[in-house]
Coordinates of C-alpha atoms in Angstrom, one line a residue:
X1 CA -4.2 -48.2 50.4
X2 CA -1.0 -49.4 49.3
X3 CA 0.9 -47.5 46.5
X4 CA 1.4 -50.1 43.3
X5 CA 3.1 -49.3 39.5
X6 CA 1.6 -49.2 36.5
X7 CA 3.1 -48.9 33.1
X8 CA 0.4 -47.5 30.4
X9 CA 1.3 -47.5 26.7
X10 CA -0.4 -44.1 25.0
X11 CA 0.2 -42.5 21.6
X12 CA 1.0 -39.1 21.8
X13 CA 1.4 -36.3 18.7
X14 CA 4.2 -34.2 19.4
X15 CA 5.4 -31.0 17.0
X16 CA 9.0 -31.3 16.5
X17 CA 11.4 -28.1 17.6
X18 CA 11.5 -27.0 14.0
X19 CA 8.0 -27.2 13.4
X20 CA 7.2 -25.5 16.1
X21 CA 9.3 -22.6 15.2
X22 CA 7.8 -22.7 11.6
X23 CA 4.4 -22.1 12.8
X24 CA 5.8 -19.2 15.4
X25 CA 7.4 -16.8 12.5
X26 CA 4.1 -17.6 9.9
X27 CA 1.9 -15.6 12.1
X28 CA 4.2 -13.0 12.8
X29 CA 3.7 -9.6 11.6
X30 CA 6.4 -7.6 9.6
X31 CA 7.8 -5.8 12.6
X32 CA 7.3 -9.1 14.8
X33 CA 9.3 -10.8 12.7
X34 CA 11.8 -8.2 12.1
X35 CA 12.4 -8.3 16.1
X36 CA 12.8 -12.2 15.8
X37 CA 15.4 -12.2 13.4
X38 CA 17.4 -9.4 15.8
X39 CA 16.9 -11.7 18.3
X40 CA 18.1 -14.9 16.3
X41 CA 21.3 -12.6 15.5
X42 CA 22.5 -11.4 19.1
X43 CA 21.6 -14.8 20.5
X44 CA 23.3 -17.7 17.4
X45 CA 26.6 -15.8 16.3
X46 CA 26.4 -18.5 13.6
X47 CA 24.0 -16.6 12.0
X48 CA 24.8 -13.9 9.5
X49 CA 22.5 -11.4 7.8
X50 CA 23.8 -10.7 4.1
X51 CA 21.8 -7.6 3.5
X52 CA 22.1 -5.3 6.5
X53 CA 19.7 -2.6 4.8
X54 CA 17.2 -4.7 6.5
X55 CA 17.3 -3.1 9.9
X56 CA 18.0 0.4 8.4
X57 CA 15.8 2.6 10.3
X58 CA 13.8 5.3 7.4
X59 CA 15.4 8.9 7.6
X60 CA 13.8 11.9 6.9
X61 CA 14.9 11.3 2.9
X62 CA 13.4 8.3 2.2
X63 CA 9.6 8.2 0.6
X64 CA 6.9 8.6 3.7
X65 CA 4.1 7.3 0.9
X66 CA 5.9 3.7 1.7
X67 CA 4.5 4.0 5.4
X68 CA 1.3 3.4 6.9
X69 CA -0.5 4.1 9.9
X70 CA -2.0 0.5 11.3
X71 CA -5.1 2.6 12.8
X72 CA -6.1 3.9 9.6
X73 CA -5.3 0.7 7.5
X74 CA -7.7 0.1 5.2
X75 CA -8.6 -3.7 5.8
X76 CA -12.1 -2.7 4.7
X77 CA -12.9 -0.1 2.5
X78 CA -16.4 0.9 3.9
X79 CA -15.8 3.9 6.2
X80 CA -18.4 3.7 8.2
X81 CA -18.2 -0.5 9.4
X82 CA -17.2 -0.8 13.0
X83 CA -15.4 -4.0 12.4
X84 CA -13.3 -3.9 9.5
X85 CA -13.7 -0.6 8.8
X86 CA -10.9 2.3 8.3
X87 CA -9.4 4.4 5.7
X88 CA -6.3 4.3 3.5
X89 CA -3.8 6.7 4.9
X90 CA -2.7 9.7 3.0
X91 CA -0.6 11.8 5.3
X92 CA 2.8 11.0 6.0
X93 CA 4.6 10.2 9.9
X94 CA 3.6 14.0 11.8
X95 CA 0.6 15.6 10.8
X96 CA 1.5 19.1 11.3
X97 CA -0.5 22.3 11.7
X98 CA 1.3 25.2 9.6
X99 CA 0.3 27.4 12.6
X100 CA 3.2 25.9 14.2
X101 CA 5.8 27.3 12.8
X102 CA 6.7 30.8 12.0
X103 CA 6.7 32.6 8.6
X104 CA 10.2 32.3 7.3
X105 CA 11.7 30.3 10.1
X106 CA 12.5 27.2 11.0
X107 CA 11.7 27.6 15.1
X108 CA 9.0 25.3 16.2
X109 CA 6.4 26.9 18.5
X110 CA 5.4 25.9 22.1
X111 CA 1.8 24.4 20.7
X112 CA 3.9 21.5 19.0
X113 CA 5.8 20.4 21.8
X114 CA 2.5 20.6 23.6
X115 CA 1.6 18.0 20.7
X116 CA 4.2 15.8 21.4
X117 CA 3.7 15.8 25.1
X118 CA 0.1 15.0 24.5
X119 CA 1.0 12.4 22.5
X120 CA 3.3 10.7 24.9
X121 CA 0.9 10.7 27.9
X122 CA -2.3 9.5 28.0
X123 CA -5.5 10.0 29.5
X124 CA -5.7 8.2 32.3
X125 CA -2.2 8.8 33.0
X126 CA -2.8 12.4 33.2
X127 CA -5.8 12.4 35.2
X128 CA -3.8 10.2 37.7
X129 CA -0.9 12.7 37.8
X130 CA -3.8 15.7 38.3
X131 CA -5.0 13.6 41.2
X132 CA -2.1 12.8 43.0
X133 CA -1.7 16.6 43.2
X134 CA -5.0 16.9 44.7
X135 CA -6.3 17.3 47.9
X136 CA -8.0 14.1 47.9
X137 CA -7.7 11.9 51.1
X138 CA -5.9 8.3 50.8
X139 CA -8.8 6.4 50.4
X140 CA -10.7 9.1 48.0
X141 CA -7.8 8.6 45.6
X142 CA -7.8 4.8 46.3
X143 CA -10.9 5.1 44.6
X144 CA -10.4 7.9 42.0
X145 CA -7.8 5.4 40.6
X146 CA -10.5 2.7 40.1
X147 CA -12.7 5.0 38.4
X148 CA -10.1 6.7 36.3
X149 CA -9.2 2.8 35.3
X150 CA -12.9 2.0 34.5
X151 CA -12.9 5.1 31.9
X152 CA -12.7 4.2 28.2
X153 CA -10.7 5.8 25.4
X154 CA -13.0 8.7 24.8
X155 CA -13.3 9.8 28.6
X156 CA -16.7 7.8 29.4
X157 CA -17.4 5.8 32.8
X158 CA -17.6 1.8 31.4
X159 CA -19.2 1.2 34.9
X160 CA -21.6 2.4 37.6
X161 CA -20.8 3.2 41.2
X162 CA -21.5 -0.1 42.4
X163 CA -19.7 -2.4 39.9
X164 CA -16.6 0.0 41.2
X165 CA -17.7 -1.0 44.8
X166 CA -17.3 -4.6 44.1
X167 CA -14.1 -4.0 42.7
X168 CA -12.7 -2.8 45.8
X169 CA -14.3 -5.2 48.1
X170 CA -12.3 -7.9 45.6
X171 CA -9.0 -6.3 45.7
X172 CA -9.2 -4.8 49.6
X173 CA -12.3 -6.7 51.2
X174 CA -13.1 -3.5 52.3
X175 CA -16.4 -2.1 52.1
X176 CA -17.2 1.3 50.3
X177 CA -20.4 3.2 50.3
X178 CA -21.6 4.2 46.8
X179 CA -22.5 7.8 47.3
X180 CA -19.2 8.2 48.6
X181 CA -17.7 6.3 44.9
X182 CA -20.2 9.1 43.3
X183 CA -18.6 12.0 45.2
X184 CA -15.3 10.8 44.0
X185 CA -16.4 10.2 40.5
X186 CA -17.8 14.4 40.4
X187 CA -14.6 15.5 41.6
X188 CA -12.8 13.4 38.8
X189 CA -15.9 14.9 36.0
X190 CA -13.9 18.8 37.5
X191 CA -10.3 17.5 36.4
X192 CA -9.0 18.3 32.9
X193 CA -10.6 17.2 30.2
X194 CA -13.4 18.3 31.7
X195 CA -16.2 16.1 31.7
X196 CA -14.5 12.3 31.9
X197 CA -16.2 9.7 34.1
X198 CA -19.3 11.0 32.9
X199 CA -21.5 8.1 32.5
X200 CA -23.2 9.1 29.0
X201 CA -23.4 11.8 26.4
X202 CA -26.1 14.0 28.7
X203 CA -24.0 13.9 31.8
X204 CA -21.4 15.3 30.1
X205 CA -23.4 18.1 28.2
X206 CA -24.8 18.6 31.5
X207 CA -21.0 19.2 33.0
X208 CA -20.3 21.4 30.5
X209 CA -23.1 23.7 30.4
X210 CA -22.9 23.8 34.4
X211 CA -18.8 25.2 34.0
X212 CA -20.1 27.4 31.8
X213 CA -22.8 28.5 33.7
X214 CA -20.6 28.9 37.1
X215 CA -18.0 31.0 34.4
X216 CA -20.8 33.6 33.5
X217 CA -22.6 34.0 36.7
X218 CA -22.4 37.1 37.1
X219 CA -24.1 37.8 33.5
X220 CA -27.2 36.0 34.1
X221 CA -27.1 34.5 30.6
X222 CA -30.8 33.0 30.3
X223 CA -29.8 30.9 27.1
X224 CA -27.1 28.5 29.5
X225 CA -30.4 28.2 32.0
X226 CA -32.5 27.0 29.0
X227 CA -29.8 24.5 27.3
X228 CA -29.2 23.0 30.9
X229 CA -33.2 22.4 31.3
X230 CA -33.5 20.9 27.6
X231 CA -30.7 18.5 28.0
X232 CA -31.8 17.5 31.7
X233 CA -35.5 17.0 31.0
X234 CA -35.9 16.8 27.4
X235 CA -32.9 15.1 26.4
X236 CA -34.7 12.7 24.4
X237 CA -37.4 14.8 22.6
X238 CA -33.7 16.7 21.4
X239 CA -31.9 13.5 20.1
X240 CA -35.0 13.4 17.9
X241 CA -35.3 16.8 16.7
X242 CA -38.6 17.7 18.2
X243 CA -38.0 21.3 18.4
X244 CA -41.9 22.6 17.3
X245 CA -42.9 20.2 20.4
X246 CA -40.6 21.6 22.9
X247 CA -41.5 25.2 21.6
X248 CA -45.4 24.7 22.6
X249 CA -44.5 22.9 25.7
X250 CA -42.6 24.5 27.0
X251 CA -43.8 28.5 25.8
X252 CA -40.7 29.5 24.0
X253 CA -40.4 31.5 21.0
X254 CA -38.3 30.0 18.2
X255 CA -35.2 32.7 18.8
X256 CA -34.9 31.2 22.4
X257 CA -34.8 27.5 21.0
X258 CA -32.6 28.4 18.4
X259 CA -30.4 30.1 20.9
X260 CA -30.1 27.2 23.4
X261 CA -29.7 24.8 20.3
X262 CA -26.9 26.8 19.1
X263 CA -25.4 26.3 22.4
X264 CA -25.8 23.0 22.7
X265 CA -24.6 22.2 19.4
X266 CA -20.9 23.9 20.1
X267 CA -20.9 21.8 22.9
X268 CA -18.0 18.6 22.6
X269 CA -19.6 15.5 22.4
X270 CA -16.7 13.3 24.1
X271 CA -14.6 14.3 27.2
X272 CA -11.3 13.1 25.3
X273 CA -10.7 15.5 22.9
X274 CA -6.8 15.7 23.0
X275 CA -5.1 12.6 24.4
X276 CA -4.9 9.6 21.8
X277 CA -5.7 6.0 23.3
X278 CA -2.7 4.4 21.7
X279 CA 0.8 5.0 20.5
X280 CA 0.5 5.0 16.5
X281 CA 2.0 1.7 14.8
X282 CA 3.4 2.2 11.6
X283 CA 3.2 -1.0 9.3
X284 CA 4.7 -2.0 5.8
X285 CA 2.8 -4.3 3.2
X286 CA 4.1 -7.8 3.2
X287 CA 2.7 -8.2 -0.7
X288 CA 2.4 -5.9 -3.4
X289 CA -0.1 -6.1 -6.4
X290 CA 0.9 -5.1 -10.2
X291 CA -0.4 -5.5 -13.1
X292 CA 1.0 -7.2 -15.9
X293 CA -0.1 -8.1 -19.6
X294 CA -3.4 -7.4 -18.5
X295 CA -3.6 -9.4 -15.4
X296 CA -2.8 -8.6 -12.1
X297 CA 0.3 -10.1 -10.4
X298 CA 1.5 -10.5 -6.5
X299 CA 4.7 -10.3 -5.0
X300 CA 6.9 -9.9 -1.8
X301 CA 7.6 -6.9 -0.6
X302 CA 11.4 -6.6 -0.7
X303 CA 11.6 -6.5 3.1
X304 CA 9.9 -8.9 4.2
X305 CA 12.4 -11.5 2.6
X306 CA 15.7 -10.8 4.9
X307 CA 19.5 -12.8 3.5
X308 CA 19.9 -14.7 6.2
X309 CA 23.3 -16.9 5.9
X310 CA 25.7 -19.0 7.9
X311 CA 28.6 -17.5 9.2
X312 CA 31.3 -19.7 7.7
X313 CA 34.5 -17.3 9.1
X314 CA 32.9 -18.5 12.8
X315 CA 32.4 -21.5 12.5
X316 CA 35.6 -22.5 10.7
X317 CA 37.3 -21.2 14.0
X318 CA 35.1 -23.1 16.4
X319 CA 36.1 -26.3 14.2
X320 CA 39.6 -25.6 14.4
X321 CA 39.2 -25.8 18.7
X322 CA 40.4 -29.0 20.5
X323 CA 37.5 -28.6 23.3
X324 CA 34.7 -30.7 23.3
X325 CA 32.5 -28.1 24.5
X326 CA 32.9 -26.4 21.4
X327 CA 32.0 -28.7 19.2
X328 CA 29.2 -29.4 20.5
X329 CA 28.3 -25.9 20.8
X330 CA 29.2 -25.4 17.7
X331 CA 26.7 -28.1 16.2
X332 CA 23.5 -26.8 18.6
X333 CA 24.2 -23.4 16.9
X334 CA 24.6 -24.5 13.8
X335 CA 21.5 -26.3 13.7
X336 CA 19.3 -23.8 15.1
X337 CA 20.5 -21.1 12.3
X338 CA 19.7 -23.9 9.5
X339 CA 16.6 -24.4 11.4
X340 CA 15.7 -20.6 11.4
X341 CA 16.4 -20.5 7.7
X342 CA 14.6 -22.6 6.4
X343 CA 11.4 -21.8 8.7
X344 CA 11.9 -18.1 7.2
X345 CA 12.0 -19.7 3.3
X346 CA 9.2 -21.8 4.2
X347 CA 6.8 -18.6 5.4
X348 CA 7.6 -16.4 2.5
X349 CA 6.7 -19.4 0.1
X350 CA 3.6 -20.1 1.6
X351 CA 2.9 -16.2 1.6
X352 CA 3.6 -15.9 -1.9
X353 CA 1.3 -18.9 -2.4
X354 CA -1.5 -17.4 -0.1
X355 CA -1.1 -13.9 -2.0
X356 CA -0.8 -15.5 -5.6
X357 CA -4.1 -17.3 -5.2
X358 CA -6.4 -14.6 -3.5
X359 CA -4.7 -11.7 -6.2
X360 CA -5.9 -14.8 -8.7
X361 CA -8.9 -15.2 -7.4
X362 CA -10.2 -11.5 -6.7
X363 CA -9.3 -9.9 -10.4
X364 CA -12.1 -8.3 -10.8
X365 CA -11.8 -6.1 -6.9
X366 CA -9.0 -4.9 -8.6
X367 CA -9.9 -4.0 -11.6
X368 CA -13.3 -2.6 -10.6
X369 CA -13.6 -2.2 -6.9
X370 CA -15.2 -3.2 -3.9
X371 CA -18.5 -3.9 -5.4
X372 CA -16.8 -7.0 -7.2
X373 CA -15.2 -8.6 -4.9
X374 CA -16.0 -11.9 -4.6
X375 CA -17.1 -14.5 -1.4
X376 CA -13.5 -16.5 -0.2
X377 CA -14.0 -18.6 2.8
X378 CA -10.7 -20.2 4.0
X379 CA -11.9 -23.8 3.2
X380 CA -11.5 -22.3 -0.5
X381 CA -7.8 -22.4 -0.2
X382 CA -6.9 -25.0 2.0
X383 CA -8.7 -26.8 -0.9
X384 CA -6.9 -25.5 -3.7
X385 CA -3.4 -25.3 -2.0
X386 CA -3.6 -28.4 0.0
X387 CA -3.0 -26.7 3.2
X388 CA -4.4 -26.6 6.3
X389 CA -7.4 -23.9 7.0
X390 CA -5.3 -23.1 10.2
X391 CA -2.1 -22.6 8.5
X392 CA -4.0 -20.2 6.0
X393 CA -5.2 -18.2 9.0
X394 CA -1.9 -17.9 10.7
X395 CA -0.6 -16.9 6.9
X396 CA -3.1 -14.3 6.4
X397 CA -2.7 -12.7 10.1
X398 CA -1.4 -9.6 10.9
X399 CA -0.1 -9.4 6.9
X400 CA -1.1 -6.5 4.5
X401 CA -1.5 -6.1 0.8
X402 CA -0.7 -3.0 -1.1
X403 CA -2.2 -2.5 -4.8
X404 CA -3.2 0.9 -6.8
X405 CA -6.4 0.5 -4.5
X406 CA -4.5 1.4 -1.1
X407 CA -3.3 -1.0 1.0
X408 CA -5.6 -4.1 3.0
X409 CA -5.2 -6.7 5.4
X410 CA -5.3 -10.1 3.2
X411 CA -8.3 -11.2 5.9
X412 CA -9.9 -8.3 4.3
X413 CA -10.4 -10.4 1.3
X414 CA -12.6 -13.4 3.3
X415 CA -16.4 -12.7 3.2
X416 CA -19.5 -14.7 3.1
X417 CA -21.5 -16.0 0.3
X418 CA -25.2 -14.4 -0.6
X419 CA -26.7 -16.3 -3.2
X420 CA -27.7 -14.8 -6.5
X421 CA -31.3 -15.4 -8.2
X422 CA -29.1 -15.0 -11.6
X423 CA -26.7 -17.9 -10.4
X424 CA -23.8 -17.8 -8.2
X425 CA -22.9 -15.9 -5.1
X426 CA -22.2 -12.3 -3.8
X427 CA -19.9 -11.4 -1.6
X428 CA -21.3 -9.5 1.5
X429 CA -19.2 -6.6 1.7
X430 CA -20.1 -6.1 -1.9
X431 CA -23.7 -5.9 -0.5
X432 CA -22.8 -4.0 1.9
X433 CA -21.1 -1.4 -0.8
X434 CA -24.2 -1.3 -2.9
X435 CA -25.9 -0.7 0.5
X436 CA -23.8 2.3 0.8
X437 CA -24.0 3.7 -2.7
X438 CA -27.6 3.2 -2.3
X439 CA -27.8 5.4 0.9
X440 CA -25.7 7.9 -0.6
X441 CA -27.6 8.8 -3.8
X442 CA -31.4 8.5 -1.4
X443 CA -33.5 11.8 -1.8
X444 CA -32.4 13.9 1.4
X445 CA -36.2 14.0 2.4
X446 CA -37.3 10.3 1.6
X447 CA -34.7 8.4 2.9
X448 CA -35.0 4.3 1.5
X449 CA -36.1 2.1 4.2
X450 CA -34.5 -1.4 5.0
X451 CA -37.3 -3.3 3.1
X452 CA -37.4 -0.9 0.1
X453 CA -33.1 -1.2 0.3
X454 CA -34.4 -5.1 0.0
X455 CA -36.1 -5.1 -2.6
X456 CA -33.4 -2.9 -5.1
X457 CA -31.0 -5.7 -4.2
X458 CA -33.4 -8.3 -5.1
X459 CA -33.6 -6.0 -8.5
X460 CA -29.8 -6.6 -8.9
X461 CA -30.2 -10.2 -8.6
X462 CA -29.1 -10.3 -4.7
X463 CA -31.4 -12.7 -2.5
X464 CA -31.5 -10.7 1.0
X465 CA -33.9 -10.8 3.5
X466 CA -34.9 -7.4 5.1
X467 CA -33.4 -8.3 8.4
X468 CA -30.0 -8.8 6.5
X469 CA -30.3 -5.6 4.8
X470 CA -30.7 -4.3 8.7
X471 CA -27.9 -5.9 10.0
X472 CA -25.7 -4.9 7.4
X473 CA -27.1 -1.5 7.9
X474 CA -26.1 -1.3 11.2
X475 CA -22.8 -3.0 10.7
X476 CA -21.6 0.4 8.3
X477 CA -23.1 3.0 11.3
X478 CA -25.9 3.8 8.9
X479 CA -29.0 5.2 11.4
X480 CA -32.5 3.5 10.4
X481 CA -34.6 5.7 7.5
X482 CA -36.4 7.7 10.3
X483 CA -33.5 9.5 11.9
X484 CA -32.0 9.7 8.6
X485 CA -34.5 11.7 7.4
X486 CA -34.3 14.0 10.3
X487 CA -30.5 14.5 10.7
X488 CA -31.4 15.8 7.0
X489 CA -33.9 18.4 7.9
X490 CA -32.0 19.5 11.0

């Protein structure tokens, strides 16, 4: 086959340098974009920033209130939704225990520096460190490090013995034996915290009652003997409180259960009790909320607009040099810093339009709460700002809003439309608040059902199926009527 030439004519749509850039710094958080305008400034010595607060690090003097923790953000309001759900910080940057310190001094004990250290290191990092100062063979620690990697953020095993053996035979293609991956996982469940790799909640009671069982041998305490049988073999007749059951089953007397119960119940319920998964972000609102002449208003934060300017006394002495090079250097710089500006002035005005229009729109969440908020899907403002839906995504990522209310991510804000048998459309975290309220104000012993949760919706003009009430339900952690009922009577 011989080779030949062809010449094809295609139309191609390209995004220009600039545009480019302006898409990059709309979807950047606060503190991205704070590092992106450092990183403008070492790298384009044409550019100048006017204000140089901007990069002022907080001292101990200036208000903590200001700051936020991004973990407890509260991007949704309901406490208890796995998705959106988290809580408006009130504490300030370190939480400390009074404990710590000394009664008219100003020494800090041991236990806080223990803090700080626990802080710093994480879980897996520190059962890594515990087993390289084992006495674990090469290849046992080969494989403690794959199960130590397989444990999640509260100390559990995400995997089983043999998913781990595959993993191996991927990485090494060498083969390993699953009861030996299960030996290696035990002597990882005797490692501090105690109890991580276990595969589920009973394992882990099980590894605890066990220590403490090898702890008090020598007093023959019959109540550890009768906690380890319940959760072994009647794990699940506990989870649903069927204590009278157990009692005639098993011939006890109602001191013993209560004994092993109250044993059991003292007992942690994750293996991670004092290592944090992640390093704490702190965040700042890009938008505030006011109120004024009785309606409320948005605007930018004061920090989130940086005085970016040209550096005239620069370039006036790169126009005065005779080299060529310079010049043209001088130009590519130049351009880059007008480029940068203007991509900065063109996300703050479509923030500010983004924020006006959802403060606009959602009056009523803040004058009465979550139970009014309305349904905003992003079709709503591309529609009404003439934007692109993906340029309000990119807007509303990663970017908070403070108000009187706490502080929320603005994506907190979009929610789906229920329809109303009295006309229009509820939102569905308001349902989901009235949910909520509903649950909270139930008689302790006749919890409301799903269907019965249904129908006082229907009341309050909300069309819902039972199976959305459900799903909802779920969504906020909420357990079914049932165990509801018996968590109650427990």
């Amino acid at each position: 086959m011989n080779p030949t030439l062809q010449l094809n004519l295609s139309q191609q749509l390209k995004l220009s340098p600039q545009l480019q850039q302006s898409i990059k710094l709309l979807q950047l958080s606060h503190l991205a974009l704070q590092q992106e305008i450092q990183y403008q400034l070492e790298t384009n010595p044409l550019l100048n920033l006017v204000d140089d607060s901007y990069f002022e690090v907080n001292d101990q003097n200036d208000s903590l209130a200001d700051n936020f923790q991004k973990s407890s953000t509260k991007s949704a309001p309901e406490s208890r939704d796995n998705s959106q759900s988290s809580q408006m910080l009130s504490q300030s940057y370190f939480d400390l225990d009074q404990s710590s310190y000394g009664k008219g001094s100003t020494t800090i004990s041991d236990s806080y520096f223990e803090t700080l250290m626990q802080d710093s290191v994480g879980l897996r990092e520190h059962l890594e460190w515990q087993i390289q100062m084992s006495s674990l063979s090469r290849g046992d620690m080969e494989i403690a490090y794959y199960v130590i990697e397989n444990i999640d953020d509260a100390g559990f095993l995400t995997v089983n013995p043999e998913e781990i053996a595959v993993q191996i035979q991927e990485d090494f293609m060498h083969e390993v034996e699953a009861d030996e991956i299960v030996a290696v996982i035990h002597q990882v469940q005797q490692l501090e915290p105690l109890g991580c790799a276990s595969k589920d909640l009973q394992e882990f009671l099980i590894i605890q009652l066990n220590s403490m069982k090898r702890e008090a041998a020598s007093q023959q305490n019959p109540n550890i003997s009768l906690a380890v049988k319940l959760v072994t073999h009647h794990f699940h007749a506990l989870q649903k409180h069927q204590y009278q059951d157990l009692i005639q089953r098993l011939s006890l007397t109602e001191l013993e259960m209560n004994d092993a119960l109250n044993l059991i119940k003292h007992l942690r319920t994750q293996p991670n009790y004092q290592f944090i998964g992640e390093s704490t972000e702190y965040i700042k609102p890009d938008v505030l909320v006011y109120k004024l002449d009785n309606e409320w208003q948005a605007q930018l934060a004061g920090h989130s607009t940086p005085h970016l300017d040209i550096n005239h006394q620069y370039a006036d002495s790169l126009r005065k040099s005779r080299n060529p090079t310079d010049h043209q250097y001088l130009r590519d710089r130049l351009q880059s810093a007008r480029w940068f500006m203007q991509s900065i002035q063109a996300r703050n005005d479509t923030l500010k339009r983004v924020a006006d229009w959802i403060v606009h729109y959602q009056q009523n969440f803040f004058d009465n709460g979550e139970s009014s908020i309305r349904p905003m899907r992003l079709k709503d403002l591309a529609q009404d700002l003439d934007l692109h839906e993906s340029t309000i995504s990119r807007a509303c990522s990663d970017k908070y809003l403070q108000s009187p209310r706490g502080i929320y991510e603005l994506k907190y804000f979009f929610s789906n439309a229920i329809p109303s048998t009295q006309g229009g459309e509820w939102s569905s975290k308001a349902i989901k608040n009235k949910i909520k309220q509903y649950v909270n104000a139930e008689p302790s012993r006749k919890p409301l059902s799903d269907i019965k949760l249904a129908e006082l919706l229907n009341q309050e003009g909300v069309s819902i199926a039972r199976r959305t009430v459900a799903k909802y339900r779920e969504a906020l952690n909420i357990p079914p009527a049932c165990q509801r009922k018996l968590f109650t009577n427990s």
